[in-house]
Coordinates of C-alpha atoms and ligand atoms in Angstrom, one line a residue:
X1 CA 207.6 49.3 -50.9
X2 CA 208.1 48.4 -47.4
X3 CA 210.1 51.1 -45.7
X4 CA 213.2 49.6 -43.0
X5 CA 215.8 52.6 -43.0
X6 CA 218.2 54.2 -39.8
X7 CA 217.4 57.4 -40.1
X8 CA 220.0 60.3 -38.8
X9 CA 219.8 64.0 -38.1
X10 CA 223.6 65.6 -38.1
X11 CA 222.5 68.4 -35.6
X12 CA 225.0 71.6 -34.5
X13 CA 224.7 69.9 -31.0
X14 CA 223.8 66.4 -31.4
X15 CA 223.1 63.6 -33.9
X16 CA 219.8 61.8 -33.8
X17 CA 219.6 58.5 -34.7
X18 CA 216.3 56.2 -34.7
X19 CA 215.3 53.2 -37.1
X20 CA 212.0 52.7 -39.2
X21 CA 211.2 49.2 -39.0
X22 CA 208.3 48.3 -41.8
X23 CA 207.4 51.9 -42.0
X24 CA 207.6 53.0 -38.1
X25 CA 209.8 54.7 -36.3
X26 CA 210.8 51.7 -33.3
X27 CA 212.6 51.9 -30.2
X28 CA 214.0 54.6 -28.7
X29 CA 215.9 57.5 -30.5
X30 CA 219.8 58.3 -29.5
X31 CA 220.8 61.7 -29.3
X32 CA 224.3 62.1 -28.9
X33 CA 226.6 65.0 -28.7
X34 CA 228.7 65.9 -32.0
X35 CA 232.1 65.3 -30.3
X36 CA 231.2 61.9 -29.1
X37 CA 231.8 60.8 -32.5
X38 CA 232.9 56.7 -31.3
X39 CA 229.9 56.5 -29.2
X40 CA 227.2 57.8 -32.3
X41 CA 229.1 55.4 -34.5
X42 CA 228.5 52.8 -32.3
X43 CA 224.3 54.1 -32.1
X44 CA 224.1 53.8 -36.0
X45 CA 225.6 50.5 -36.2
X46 CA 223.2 49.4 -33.2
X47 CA 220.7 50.7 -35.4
X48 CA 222.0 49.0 -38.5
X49 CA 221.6 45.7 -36.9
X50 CA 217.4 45.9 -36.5
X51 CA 217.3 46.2 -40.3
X52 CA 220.3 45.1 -41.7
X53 CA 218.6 41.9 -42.9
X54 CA 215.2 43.6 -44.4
X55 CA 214.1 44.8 -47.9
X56 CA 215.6 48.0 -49.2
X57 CA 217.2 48.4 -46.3
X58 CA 219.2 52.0 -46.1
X59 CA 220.8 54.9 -43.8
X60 CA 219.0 58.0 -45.2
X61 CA 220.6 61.1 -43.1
X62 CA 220.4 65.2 -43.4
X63 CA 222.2 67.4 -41.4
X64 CA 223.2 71.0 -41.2
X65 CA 226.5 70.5 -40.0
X66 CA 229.1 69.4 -42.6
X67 CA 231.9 68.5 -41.3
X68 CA 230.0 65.8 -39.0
X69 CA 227.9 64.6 -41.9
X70 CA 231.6 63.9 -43.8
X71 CA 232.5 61.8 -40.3
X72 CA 229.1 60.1 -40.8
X73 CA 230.0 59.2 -44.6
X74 CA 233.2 57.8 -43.3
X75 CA 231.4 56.0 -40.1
X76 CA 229.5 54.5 -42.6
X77 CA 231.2 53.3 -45.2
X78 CA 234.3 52.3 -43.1
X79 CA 232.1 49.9 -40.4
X80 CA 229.3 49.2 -42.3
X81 CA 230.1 48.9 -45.9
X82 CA 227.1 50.8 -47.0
X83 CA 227.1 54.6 -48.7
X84 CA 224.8 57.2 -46.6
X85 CA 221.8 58.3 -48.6
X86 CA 221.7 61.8 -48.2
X87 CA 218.3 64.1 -48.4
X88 CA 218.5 67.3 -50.4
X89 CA 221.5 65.3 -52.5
X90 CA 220.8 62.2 -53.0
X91 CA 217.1 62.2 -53.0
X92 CA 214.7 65.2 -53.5
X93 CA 213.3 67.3 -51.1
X94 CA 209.9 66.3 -50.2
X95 CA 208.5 70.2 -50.6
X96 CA 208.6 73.3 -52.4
X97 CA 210.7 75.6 -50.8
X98 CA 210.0 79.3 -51.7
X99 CA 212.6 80.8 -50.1
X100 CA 215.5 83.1 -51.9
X101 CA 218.1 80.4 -51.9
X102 CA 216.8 77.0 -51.4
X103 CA 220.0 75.0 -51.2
X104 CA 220.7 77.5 -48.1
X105 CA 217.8 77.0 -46.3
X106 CA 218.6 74.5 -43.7
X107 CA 217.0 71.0 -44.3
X108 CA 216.0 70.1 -40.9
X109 CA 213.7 72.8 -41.2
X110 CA 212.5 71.7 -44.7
X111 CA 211.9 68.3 -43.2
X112 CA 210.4 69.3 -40.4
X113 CA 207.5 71.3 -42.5
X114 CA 207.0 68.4 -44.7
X115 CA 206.6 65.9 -41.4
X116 CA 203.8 68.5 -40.1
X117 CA 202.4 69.3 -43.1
X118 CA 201.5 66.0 -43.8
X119 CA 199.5 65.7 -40.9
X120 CA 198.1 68.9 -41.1
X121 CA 197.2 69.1 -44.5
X122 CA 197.0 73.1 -43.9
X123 CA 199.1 76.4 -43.2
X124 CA 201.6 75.1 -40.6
X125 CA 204.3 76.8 -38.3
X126 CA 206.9 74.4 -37.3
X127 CA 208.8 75.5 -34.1
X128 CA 211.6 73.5 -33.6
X129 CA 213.8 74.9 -30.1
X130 CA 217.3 73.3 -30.6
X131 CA 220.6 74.8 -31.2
X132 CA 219.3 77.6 -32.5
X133 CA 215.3 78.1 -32.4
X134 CA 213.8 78.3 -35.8
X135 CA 210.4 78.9 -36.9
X136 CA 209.5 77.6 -40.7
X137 CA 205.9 78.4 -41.7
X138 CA 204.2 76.9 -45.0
X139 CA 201.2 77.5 -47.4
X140 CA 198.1 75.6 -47.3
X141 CA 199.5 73.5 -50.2
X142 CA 202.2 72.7 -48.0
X143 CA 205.2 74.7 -49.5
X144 CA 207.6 75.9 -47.6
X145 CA 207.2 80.1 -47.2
X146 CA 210.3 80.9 -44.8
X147 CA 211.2 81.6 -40.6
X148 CA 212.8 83.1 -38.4
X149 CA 216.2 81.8 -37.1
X150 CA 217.0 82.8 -33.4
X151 CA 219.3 81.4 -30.5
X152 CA 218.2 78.5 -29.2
X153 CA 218.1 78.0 -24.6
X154 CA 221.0 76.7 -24.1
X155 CA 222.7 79.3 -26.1
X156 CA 220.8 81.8 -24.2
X157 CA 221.8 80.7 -20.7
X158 CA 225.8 80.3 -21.9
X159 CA 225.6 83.8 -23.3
X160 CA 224.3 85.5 -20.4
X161 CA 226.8 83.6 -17.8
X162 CA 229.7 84.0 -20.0
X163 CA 229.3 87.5 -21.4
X164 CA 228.6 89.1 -17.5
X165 CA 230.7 88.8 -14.1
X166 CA 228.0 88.1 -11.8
X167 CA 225.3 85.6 -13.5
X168 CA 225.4 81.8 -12.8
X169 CA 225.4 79.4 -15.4
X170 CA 222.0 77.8 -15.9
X171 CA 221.9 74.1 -16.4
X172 CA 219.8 72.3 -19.0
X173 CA 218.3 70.2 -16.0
X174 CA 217.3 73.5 -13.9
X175 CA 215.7 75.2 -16.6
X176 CA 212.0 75.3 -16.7
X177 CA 209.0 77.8 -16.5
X178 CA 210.1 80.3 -13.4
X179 CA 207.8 79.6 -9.9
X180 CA 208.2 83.4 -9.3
X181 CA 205.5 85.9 -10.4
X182 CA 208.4 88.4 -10.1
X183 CA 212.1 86.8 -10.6
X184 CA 213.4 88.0 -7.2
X185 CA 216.2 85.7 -7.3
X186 CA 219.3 86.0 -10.3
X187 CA 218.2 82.2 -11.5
X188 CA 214.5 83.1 -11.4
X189 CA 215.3 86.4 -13.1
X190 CA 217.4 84.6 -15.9
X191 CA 214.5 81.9 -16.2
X192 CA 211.9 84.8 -16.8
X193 CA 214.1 86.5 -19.5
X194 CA 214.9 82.9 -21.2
X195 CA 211.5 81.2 -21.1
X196 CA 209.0 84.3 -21.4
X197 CA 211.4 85.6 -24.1
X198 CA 211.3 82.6 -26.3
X199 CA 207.6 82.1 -25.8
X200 CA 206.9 86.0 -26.6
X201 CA 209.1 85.8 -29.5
X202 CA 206.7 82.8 -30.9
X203 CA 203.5 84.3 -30.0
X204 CA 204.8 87.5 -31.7
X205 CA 206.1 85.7 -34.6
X206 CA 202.8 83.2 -35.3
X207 CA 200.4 86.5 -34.9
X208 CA 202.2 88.2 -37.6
X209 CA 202.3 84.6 -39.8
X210 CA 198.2 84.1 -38.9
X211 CA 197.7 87.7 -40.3
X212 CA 199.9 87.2 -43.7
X213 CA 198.0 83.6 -43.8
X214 CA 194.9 85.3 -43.3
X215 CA 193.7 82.4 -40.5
X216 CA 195.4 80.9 -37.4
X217 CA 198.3 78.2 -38.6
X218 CA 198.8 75.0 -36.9
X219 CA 201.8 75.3 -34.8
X220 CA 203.9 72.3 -34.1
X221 CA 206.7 72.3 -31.8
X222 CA 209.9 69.5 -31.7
X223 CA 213.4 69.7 -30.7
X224 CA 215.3 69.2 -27.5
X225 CA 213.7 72.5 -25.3
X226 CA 210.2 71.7 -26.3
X227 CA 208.7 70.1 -23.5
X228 CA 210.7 72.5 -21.2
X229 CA 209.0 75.2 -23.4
X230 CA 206.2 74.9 -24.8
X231 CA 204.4 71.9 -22.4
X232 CA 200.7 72.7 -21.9
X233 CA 200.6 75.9 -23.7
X234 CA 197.9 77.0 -25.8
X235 CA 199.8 78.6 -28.6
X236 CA 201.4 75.4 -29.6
X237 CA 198.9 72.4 -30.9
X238 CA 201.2 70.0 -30.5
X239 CA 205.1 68.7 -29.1
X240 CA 206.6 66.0 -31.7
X241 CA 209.9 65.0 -30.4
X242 CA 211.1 63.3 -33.9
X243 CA 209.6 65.5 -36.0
X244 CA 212.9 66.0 -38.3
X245 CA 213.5 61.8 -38.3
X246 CA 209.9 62.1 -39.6
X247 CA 210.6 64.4 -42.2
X248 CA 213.8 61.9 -43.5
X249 CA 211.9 58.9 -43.8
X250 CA 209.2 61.0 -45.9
X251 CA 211.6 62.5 -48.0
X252 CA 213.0 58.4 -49.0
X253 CA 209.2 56.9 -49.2
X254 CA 208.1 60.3 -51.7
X255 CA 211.4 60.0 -53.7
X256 CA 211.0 56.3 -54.0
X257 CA 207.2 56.5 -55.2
X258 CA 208.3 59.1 -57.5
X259 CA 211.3 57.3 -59.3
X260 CA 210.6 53.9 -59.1
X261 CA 207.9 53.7 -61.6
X262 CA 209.9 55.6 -63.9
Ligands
ATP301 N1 220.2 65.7 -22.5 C1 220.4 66.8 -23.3 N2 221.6 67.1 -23.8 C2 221.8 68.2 -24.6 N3 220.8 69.1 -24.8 C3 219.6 68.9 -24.2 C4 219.3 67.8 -23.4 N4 218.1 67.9 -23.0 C5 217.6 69.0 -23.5 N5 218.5 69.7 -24.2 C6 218.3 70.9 -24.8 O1 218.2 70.7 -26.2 C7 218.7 71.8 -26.9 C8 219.4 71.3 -28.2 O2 218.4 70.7 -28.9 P1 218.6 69.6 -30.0 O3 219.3 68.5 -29.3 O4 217.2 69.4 -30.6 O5 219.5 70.4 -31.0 P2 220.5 69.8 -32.0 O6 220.6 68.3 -31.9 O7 221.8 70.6 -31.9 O8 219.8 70.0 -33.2 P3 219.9 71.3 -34.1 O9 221.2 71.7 -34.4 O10 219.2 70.6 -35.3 O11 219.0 72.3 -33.4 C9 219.6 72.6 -26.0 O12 219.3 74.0 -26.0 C10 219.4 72.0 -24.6 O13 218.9 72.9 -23.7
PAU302 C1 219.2 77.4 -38.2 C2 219.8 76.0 -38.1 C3 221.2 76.2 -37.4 C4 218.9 75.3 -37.1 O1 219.3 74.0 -37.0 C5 219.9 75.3 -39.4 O2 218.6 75.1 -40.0 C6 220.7 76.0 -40.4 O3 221.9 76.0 -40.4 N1 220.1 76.7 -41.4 C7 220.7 77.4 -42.5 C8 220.2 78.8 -42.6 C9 218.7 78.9 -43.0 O4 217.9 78.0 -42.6 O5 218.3 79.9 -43.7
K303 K1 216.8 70.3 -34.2

């Protein structure tokens, strides 16, 4: 089956948009901020156009943020006469979870295992530094084991300038690995808190993950801090900025083989 879908990730901050055309993810992925709900319409029915024409083509979404997946729905039906295929509802998830609750785990961080694991074919720590920074381990089978759920850099930086009188707010383009050995500046002090507190936090976390796994994970990081993060480190195999997109279009192509034939 030849796969031509939009895919969209309904993000607390921003909604990802990219298109698989025959089975790869093509031209560049929008991400635009939640409240700028004309201008994403207007990205997915870009989007719709590249595959509009094709086999089976479809808008497959996921998203941890209801009330912006409804406005998607409507988006969606209202402009392009189509019904959004939702992941988790619609169509299977493309893993085992094993947590407590599985309908309560969140789905981009389902999908985001199952895009790793299938390239890594073994235990797997998925970091993904959005919103909120999550890590979501799995087994060597590839079934999802549970995380850790913490706030993400931006969240961080507004935290620290709202919640004090004297500390500056931080802006997503200044924030980056401090140049000071020491912090002898308020920025450079809030950059050493931020960046070697996240990055201590995931060292910690995968070291006690490698010891319950009994061998050292793959670690794969995505998300909108990554780069910022995680760049060049040696804790993290590898940055994949779609990672989540990735996890949508597996979730269609598995449910599809799985059903079809039936
Ligand atoms: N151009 C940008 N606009 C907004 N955030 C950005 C941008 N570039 C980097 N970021 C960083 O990305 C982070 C948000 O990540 P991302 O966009 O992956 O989250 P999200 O879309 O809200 O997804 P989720 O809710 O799934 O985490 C923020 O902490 C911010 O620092
Ligand atoms: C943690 C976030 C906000 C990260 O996007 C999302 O995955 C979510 O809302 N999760 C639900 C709670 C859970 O994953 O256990
Ligand atoms: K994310």
């Amino acid at each position: 089956m030849e796969i031509n879908l939009v895919v969209v990730n309904v993000g607390n901050s921003r909604v990802a948009i990219g298109s698989f055309v025959a089975g790869e993810l093509t031209g560049d992925v929008e991400r635009i901020a939640v409240v700028r709900r004309e201008e994403w319409a207007q990205a997915v029915e870009r989007a719709w156009q590249r595959i509009s024409g094709r086999e089976n083509a479809a808008i497959v979404a996921a998203g941890v943020n209801p009330d912006v997946q409804s406005a998607l729905s409507d988006v969606v039906s209202e402009r392009i006469d189509r019904r959004v295929v939702w992941v988790g509802k619609d169509l299977d998830l493309p893993i085992k979870v094993l947590t407590d609750e599985p309908e309560k785990t969140g789905i981009d961080r389902i999908l985001n295992v199952a895009a790793a694991y299938e390239q890594t074919e073994m235990e797997t720590v998925v970091v993904d530094a959005g919103t909120a920074i999550t890590l979501s381990a799995c087994n060597d089978a590839g079934e999802f084991l549970g995380g850790a759920i913490a706030p993400g850099v931006r969240m961080q930086l507004d935290a620290l300038h709202e919640r004090t009188a004297a500390l500056p707010l931080i802006t997503t383009e200044e924030f980056k690995a401090p140049d000071e050995p020491y912090g002898q500046n308020t920025k450079q002090a809030m950059l050493h808190g931020v960046y070697h507190g996240i990055r201590g936090m995931v060292k910690e976390i995968v070291e006690a993950y490698a010891t319950q796994m009994g061998k050292w994970p793959e670690v794969v990081a995505t998300g909108g801090d990554a780069q910022a993060l995680f760049s060049g480190w040696e804790i993290v195999t590898g940055i994949t900025p779609d990672l989540t997109l990735y996890g949508i279009a597996k979730a269609y192509a598995d449910h599809h083989i799985k059903h079809d034939s039936e």
